[in-house]
CSV table of C-alpha atoms and ligand atoms in Angstrom, one decimal:
chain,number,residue,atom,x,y,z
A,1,UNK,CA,-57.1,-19.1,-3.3
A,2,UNK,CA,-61.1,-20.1,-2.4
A,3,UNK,CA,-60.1,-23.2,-1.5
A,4,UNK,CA,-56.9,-22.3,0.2
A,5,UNK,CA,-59.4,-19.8,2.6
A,6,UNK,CA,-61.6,-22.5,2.7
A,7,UNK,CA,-59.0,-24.8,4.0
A,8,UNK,CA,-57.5,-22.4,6.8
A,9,UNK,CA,-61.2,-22.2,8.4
A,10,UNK,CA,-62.2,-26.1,7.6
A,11,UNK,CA,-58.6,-26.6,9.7
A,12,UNK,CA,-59.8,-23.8,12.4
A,13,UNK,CA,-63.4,-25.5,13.0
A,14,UNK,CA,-61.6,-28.8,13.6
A,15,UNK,CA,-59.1,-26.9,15.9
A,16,UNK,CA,-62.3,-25.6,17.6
A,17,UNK,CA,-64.0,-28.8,17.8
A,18,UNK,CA,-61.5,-30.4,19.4
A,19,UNK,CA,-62.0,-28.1,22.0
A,20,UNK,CA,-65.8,-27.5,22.5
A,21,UNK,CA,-66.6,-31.3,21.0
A,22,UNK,CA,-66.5,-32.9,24.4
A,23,UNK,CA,-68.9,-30.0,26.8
A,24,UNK,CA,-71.4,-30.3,23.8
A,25,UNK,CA,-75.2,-32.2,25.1
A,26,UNK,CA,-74.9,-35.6,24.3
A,27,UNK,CA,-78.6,-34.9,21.9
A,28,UNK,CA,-81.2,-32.4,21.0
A,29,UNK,CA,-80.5,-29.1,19.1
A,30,UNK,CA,-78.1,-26.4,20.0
A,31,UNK,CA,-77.8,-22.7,19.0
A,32,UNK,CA,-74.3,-21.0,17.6
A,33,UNK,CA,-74.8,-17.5,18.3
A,34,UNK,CA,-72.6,-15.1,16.3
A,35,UNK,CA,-71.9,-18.0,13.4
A,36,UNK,CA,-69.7,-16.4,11.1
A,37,UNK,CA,-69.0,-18.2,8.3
A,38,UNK,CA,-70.9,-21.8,9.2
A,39,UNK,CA,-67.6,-24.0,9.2
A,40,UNK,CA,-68.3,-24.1,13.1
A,41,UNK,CA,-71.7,-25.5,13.0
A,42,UNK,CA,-70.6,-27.8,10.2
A,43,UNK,CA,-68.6,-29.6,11.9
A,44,UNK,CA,-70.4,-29.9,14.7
A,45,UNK,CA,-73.0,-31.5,12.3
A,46,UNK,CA,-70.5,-34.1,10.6
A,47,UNK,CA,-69.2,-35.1,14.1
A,48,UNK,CA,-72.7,-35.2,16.1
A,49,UNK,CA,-76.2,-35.8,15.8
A,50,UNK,CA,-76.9,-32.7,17.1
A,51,UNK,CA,-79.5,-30.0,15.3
A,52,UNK,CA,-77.6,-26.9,15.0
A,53,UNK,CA,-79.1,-23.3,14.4
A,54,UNK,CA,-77.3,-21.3,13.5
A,55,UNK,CA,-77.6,-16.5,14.7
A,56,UNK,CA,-75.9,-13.4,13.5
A,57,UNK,CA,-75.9,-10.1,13.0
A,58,UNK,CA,-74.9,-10.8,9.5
A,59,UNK,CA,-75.0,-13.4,6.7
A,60,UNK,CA,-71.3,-14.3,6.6
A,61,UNK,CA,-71.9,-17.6,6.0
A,62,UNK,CA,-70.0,-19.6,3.0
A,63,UNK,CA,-71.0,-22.8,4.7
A,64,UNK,CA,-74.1,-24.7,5.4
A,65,UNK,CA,-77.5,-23.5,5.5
A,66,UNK,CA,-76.6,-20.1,7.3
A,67,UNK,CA,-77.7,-18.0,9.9
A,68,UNK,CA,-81.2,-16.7,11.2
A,69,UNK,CA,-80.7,-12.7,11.0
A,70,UNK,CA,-81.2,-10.9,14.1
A,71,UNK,CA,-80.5,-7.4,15.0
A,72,UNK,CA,-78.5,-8.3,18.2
A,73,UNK,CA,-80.7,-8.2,20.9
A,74,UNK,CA,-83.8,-10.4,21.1
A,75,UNK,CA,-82.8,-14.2,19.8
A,76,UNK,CA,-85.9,-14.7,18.4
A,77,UNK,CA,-87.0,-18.0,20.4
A,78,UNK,CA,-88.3,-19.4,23.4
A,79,UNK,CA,-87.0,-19.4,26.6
A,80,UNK,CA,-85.0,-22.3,27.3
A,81,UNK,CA,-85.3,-23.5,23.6
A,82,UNK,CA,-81.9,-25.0,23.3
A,83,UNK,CA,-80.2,-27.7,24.7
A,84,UNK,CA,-76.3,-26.0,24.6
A,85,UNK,CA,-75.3,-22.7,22.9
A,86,UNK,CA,-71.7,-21.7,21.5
A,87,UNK,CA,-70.8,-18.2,21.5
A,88,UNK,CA,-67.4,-18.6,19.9
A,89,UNK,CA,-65.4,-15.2,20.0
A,90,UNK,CA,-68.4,-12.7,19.6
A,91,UNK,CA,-68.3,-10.8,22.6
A,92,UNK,CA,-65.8,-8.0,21.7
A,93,UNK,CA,-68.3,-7.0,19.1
A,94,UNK,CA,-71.5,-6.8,20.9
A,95,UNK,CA,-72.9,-3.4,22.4
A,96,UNK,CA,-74.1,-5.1,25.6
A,97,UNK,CA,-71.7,-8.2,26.5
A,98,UNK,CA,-74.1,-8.1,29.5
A,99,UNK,CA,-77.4,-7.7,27.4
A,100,UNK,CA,-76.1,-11.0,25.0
A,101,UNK,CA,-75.4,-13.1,28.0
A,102,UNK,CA,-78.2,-12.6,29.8
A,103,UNK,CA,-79.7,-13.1,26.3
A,104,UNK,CA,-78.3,-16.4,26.2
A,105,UNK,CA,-78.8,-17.2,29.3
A,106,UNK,CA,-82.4,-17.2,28.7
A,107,UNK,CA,-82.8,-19.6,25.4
A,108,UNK,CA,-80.3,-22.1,26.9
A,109,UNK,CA,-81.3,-25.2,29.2
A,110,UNK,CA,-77.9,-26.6,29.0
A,111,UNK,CA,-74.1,-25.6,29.0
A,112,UNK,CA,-73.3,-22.3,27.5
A,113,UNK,CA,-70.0,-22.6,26.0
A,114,UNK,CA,-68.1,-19.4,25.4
A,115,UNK,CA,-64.7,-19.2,23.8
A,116,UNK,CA,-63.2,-15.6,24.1
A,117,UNK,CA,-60.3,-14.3,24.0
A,118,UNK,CA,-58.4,-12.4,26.7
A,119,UNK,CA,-55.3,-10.3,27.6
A,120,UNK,CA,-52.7,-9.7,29.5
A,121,UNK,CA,-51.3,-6.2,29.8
A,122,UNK,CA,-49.8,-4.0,27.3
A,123,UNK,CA,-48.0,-6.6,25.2
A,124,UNK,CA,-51.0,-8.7,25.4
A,125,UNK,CA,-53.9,-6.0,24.4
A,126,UNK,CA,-51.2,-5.2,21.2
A,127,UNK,CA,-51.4,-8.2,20.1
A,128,UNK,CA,-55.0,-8.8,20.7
A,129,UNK,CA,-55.7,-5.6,18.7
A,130,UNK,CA,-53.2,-6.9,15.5
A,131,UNK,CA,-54.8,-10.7,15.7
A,132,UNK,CA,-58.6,-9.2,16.1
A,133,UNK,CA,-57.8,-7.3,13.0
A,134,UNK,CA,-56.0,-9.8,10.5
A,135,UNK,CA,-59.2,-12.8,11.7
A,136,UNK,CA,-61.6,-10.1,11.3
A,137,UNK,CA,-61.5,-7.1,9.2
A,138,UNK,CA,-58.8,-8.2,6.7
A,139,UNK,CA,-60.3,-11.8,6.5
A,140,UNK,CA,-63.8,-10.3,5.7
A,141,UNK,CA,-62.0,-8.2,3.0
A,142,UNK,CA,-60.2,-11.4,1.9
A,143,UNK,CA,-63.4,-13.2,1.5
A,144,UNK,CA,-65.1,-10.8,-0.4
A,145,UNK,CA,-62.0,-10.0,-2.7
A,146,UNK,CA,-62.0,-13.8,-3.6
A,147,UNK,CA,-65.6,-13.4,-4.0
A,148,UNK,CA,-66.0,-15.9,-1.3
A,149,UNK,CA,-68.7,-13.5,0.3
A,150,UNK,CA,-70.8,-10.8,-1.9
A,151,UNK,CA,-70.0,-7.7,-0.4
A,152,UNK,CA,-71.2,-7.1,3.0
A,153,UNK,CA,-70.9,-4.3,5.7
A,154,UNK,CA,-68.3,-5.4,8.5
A,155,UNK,CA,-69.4,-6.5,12.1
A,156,UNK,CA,-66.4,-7.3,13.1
A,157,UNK,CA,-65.2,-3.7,14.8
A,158,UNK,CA,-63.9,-4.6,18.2
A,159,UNK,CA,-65.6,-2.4,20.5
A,160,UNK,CA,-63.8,-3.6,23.8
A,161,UNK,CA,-60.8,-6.6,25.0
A,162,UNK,CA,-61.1,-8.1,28.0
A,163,UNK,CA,-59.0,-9.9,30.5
A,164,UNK,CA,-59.9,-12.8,32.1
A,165,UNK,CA,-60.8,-11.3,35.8
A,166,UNK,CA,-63.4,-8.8,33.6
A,167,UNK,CA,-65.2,-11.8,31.5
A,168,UNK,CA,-65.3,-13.3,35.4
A,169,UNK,CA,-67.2,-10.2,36.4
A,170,UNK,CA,-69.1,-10.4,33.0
A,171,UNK,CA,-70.7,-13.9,34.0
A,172,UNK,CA,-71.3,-13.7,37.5
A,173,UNK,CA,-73.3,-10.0,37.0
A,174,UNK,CA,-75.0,-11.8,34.0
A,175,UNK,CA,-76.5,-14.8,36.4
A,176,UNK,CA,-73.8,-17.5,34.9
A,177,UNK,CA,-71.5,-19.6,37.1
A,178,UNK,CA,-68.1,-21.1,35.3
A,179,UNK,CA,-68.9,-24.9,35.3
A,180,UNK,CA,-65.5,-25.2,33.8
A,181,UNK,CA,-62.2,-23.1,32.1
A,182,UNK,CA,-60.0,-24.5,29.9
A,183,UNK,CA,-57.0,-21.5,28.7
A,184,UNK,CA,-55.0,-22.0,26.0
A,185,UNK,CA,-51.9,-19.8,26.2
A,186,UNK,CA,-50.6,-18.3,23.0
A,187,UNK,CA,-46.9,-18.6,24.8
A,188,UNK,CA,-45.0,-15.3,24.7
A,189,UNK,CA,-47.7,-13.2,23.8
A,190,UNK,CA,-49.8,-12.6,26.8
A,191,UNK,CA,-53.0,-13.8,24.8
A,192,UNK,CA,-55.2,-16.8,26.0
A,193,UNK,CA,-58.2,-18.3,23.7
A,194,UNK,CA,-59.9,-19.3,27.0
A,195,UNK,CA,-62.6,-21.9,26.7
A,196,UNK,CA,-65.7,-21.8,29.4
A,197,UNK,CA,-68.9,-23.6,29.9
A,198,UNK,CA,-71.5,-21.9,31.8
A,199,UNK,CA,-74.5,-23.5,33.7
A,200,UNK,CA,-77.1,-21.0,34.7
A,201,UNK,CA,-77.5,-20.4,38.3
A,202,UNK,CA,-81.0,-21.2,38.2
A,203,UNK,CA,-80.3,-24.4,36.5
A,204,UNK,CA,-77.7,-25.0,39.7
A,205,UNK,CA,-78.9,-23.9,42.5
B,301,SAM,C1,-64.9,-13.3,14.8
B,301,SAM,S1,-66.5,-13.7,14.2
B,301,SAM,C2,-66.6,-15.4,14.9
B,301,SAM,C3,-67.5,-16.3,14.1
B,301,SAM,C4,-67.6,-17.7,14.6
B,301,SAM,N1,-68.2,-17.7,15.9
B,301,SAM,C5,-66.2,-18.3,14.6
B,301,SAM,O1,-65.6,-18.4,15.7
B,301,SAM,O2,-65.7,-18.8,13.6
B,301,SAM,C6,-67.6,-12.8,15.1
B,301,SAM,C7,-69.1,-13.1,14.8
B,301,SAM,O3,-69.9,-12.4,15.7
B,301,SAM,C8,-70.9,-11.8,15.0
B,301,SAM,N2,-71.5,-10.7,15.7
B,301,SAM,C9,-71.1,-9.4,15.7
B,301,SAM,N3,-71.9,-8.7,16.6
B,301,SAM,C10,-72.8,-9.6,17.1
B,301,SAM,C11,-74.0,-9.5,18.0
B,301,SAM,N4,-74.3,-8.3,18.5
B,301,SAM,N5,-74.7,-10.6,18.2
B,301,SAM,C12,-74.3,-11.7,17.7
B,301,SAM,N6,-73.3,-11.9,16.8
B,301,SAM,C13,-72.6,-10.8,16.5
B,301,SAM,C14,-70.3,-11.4,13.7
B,301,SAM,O4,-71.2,-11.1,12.6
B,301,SAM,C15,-69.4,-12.6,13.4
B,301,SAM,O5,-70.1,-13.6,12.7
């Protein structure tokens, strides 16, 4: 069963890297803010020569060297230390969305790629809520039953869902402009795993 978990999210990061591979800096180190369990930044390393460092709330990590702890405000560097930053389906957990980006804003030079994802009315926000809960809470309790993880109190409560107009709002008020967005339609279900990369607007303008 480990290595049938172990699988799925080896088969997810590549899913994910297919997507976020090509908007990554051609060089220099980037940050993956909200890490989870590592496979992410892992693959990033096997397929780049990228450094990757790797944030969280929470050591979740079954991959790699894991995450720098933080308590989910201050990202304990300098400004413009990075040269990209992933924030890969983190912001419905966050207190602040705003506080995070504007957070992020600050220790990236380069692209901040966020992949989120968003709704469409009733149908979609049902199934938002059923797919947030089997990829978060039940797969943390998965993990830890198959003693993937040691036992570890849960992060992954969504606090909020947005749709795509409201992340919109979210970026412009936090000071980023959409460089480029990239949907990907779960057909039927009124969901999208919507890929973005963000420039600052200092960095633009
Ligand atoms: C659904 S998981 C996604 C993990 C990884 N980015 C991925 O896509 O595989 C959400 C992650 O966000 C982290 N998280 C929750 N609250 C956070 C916060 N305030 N700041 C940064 N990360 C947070 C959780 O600990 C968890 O690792």
């Amino acid at each position: 069963m480990k290595w049938l978990a172990d699988r799925i999210m080896v088969h997810r990061a590549i899913a994910l890297f297919d997507r976020v591979g090509r908007h990554l800096p051609g060089s220099g180190t980037i940050a993956d803010i909200g890490s989870g369990t590592g496979h992410n930044a892992e693959e990033i390393r096997r397929n780049t020569t990228l450094s990757v460092r790797e944030f969280d709330v929470a050591d979740l990590h079954w991959m790699g060297p894991g995450p720098v702890i933080f308590a989910g405000g201050r990202v304990p560097v300098d400004d413009g230390a990075f040269d990209g930053l992933l924030l890969l389906f983190v912001l419905q957990y966050v207190d602040s969305p705003h506080a995070l980006l504007s957070e992020v804003r600050r220790v990236s030079r380069g692209p901040v790629i966020v992949v989120q994802s968003i709704y469409r009315g009733w149908w979609g926000r049902t199934v938002l809520g059923l797919r947030e809960f089997v990829w978060g809470r039940l797969a943390l309790r998965v993990a830890v039953g198959l003693g993937v993880l040691p036992p570890v109190e849960c992060p992954l409560s969504p606090r909020r869902y947005f749709t795509r107009l409201e992340l919109h709002r979210l970026f412009e008020a936090a000071g980023l402009v959409i460089v480029k967005s990239e949907p990907a339609e779960w057909f039927g279900l009124c969901v999208s795993r919507d890929l973005f990369v963000l420039e600052s607007k200092a960095n633009l303008f």
